Coordinates of C-alpha atoms and ligand atoms in Angstrom, one line a residue:
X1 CA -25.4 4.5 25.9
X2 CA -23.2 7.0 23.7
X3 CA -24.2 7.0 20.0
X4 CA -21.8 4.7 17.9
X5 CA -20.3 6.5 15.4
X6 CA -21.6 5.6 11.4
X7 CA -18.3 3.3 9.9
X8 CA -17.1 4.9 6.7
X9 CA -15.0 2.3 4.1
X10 CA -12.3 3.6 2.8
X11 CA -11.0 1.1 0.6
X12 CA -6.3 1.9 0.1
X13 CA -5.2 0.0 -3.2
X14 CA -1.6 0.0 -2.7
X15 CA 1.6 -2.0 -4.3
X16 CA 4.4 -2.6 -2.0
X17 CA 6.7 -1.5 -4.7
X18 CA 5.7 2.5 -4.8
X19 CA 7.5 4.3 -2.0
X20 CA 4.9 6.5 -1.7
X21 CA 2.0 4.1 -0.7
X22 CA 4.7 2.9 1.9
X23 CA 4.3 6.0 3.4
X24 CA 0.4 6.2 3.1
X25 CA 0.1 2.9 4.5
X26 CA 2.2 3.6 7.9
X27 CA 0.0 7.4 7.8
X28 CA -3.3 5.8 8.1
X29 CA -2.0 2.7 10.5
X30 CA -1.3 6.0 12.6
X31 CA -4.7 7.2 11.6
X32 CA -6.5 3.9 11.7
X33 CA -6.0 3.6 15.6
X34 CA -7.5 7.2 16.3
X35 CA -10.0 7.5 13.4
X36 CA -13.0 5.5 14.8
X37 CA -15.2 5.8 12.3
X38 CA -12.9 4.7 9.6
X39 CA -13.4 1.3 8.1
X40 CA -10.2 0.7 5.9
X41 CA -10.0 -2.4 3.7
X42 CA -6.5 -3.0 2.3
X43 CA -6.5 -4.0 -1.3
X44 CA -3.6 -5.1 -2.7
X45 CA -2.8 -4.6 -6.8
X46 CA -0.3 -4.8 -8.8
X47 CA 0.7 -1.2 -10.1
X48 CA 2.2 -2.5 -13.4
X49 CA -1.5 -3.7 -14.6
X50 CA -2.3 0.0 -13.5
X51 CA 0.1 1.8 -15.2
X52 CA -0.6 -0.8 -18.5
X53 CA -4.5 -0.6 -18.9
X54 CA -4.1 3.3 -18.2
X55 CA -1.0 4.5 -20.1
X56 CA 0.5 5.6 -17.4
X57 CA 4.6 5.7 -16.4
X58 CA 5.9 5.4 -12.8
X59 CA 7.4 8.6 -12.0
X60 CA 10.8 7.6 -11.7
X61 CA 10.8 7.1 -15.3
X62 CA 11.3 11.3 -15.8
X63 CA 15.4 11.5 -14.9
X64 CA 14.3 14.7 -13.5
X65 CA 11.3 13.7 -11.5
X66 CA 13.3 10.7 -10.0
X67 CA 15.9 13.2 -9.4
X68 CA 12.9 15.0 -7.1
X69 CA 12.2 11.7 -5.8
X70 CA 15.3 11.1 -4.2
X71 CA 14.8 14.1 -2.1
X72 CA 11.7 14.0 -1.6
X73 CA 11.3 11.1 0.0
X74 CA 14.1 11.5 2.5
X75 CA 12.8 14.7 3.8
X76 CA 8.9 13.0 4.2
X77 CA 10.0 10.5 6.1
X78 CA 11.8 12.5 8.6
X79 CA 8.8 14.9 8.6
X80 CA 6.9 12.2 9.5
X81 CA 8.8 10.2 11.6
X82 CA 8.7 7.1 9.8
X83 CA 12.2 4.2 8.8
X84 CA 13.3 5.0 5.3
X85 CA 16.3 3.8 2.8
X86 CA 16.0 3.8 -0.6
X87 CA 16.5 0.5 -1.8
X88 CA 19.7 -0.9 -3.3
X89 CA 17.6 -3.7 -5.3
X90 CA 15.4 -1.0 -6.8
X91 CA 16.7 -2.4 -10.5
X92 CA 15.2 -5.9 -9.8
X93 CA 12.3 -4.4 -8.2
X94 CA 11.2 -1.7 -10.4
X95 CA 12.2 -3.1 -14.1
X96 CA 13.3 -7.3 -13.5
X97 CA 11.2 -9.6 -11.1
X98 CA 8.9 -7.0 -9.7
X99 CA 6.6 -7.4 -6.9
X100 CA 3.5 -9.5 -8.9
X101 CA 4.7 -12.8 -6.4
X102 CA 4.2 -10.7 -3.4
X103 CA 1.2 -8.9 -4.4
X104 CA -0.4 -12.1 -5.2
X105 CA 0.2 -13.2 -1.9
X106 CA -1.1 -10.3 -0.4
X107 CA -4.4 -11.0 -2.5
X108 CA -4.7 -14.5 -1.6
X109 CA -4.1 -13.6 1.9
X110 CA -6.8 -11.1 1.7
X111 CA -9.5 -13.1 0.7
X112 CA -8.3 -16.3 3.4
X113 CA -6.6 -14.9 6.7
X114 CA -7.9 -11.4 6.1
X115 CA -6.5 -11.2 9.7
X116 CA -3.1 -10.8 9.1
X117 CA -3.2 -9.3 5.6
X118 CA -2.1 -5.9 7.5
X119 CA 0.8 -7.2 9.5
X120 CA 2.0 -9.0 6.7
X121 CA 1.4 -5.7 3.9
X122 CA 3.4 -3.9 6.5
X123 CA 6.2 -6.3 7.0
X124 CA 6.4 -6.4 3.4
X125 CA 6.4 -2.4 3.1
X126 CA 9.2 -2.2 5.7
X127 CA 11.3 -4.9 3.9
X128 CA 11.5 -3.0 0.8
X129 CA 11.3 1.0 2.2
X130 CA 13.2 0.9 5.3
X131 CA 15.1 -2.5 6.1
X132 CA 16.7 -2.8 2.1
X133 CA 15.8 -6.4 1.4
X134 CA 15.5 -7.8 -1.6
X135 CA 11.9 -9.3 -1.3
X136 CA 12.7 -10.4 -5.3
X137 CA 15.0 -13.4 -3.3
X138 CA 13.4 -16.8 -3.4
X139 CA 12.1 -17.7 0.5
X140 CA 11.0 -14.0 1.3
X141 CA 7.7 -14.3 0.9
X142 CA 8.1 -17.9 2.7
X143 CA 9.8 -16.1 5.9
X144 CA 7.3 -13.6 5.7
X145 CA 4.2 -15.5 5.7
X146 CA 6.0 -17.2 8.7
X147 CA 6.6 -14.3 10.3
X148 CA 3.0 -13.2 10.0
X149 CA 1.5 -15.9 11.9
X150 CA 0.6 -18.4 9.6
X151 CA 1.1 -22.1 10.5
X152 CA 3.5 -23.9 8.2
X153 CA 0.6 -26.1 6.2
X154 CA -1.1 -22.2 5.6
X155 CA 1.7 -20.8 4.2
X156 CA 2.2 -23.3 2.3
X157 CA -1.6 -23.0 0.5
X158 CA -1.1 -19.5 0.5
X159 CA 2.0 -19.9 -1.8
X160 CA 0.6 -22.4 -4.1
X161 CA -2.7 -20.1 -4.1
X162 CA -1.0 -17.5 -5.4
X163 CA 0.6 -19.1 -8.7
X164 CA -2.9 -20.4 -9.3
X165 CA -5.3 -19.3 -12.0
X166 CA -7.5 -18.7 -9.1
X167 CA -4.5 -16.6 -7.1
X168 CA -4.0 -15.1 -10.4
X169 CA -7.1 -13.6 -11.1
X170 CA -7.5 -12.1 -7.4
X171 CA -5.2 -9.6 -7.7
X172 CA -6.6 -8.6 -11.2
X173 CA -9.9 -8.1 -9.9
X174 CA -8.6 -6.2 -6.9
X175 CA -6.8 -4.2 -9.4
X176 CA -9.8 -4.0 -11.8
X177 CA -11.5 -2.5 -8.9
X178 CA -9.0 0.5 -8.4
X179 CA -9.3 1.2 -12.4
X180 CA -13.3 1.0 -11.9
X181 CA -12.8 3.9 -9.7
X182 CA -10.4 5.9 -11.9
X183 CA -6.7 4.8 -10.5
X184 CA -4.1 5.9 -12.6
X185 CA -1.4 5.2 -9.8
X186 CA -1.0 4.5 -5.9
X187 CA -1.6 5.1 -3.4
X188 CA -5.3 5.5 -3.9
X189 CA -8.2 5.3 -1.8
X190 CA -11.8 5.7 -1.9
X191 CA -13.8 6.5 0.6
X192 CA -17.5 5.1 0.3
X193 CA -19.4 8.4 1.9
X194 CA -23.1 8.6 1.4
X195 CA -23.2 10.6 -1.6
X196 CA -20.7 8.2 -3.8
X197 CA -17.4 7.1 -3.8
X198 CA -14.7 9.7 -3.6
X199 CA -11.8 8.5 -5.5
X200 CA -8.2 10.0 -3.9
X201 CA -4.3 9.9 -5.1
X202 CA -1.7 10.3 -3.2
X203 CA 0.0 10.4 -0.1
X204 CA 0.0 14.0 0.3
X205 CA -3.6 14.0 -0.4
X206 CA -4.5 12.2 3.4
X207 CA -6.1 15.7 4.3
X208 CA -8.8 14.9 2.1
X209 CA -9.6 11.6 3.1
X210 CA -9.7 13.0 6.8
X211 CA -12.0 16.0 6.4
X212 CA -14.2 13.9 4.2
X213 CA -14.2 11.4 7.6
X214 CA -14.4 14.9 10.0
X215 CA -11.1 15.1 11.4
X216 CA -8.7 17.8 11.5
X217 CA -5.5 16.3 9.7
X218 CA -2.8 17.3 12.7
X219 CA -1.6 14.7 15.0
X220 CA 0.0 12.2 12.5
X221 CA 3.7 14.2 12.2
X222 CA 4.9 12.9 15.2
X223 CA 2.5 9.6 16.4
Ligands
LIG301 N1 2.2 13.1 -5.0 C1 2.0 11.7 -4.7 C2 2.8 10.9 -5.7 C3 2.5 9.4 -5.6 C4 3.2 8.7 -6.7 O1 4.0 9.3 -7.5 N2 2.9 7.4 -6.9 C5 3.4 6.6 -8.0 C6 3.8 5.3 -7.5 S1 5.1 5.4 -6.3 C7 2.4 6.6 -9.0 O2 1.6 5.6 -9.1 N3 2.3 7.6 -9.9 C8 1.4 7.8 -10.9 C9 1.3 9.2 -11.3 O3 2.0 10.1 -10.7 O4 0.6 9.5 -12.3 C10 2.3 11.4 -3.3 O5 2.8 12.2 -2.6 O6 1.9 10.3 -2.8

């Protein structure tokens, strides 16, 4: 029998609001199917608490970064292959509701039907970066959870879970576990290699993560 391969964790804190962790997300899906040795655990968090308990500002707050932004984005996702629009909701989104209701499904889900926290995170991800819904609208999360699998008396515990002191406080120790490891932003991952944790930001910073996991970073362009 062939030797099995040592499992790394890499743990990706993402928010379905940043654009950018949309694209890490559906990058290491692509690399999650080849990357056997990877042992990625979604964690949800909400990047306002970031961006609060570090001082931090999304980027689209510099006129001229958002400016970049609108570019930028675009052209990655046709580099990569991926669905993209920029949302026409973004106001509500960004500055009004924001996404804590989703996120805090996404948590609850995480700790009771881990199984279908990444179908759902990616639903969710597509809804906002490529199909232009307005997951803000009331019966979103509903649909989704639907959508996901869950059976109707589920869903319904997941929702109540999540505007429960108990759903509450999952997110913000998911969250308290990306500032533990130095998040200032997402996407981050870390990936638990023998020596410590390695602590990464960004999207464009997936070559890391894979030489740290000894793989070329080549084939995802195009998967
Ligand atoms: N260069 C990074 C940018 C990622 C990024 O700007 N993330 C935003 C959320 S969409 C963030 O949290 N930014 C914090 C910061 O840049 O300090 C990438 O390509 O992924």
């Amino acid at each position: 029998m062939g030797r099995v391969p040592k499992k790394v964790v890499v743990d990706f804190f993402f928010d379905v609001v940043s654009p950018y962790s949309y694209i890490a997300f559906e990058l290491l899906q692509r690399c999650n199917v080849k990357w056997e040795n990877m042992d990625l655990k979604l964690k949800p968090v909400f990047l306002g608490g970031i961006m609060a308990a570090t001082g931090n500002q999304g980027p689209a707050m510099l006129p001229i970064r958002a400016q970049y932004m609108n570019k930028d984005l675009p052209r990655l996702a046709e580099y990569y292959n991926m669905p993209f629009q920029f949302n026409a909701h973004i106001q509500k989104l960004f500055f009004q509701k924001g996404t804590l209701p989703t996120q805090r499904v996404l948590g609850v889900v995480k700790k009771d039907y881990p199984d279908i926290l990444e179908s759902l995170s990616s639903d969710m991800f597509r809804r906002v970066w490529a199909d232009n819904e307005d997951i803000t609208c009331d019966g979103i999360l509903k649909t989704a959870c639907q959508k996901a699998g869950l059976t109707d008396t589920a869903r319904d515990e997941v929702l109540s879970a999540s505007i429960s002191d108990t759903g509450k406080q999952e997110l913000k120790n998911l969250t308290q576990q990306a500032l533990d490891f130095g998040a200032f932003g997402v996407p981050t991952y870390v990936a638990h290699l023998d020596d410590g944790p390695k602590m990464i930001f960004g999207s464009d910073r997936l070559f890391l993560l894979a030489s740290y996991l000894g793989h070329e970073w080549t084939a995802t362009r195009n998967d």
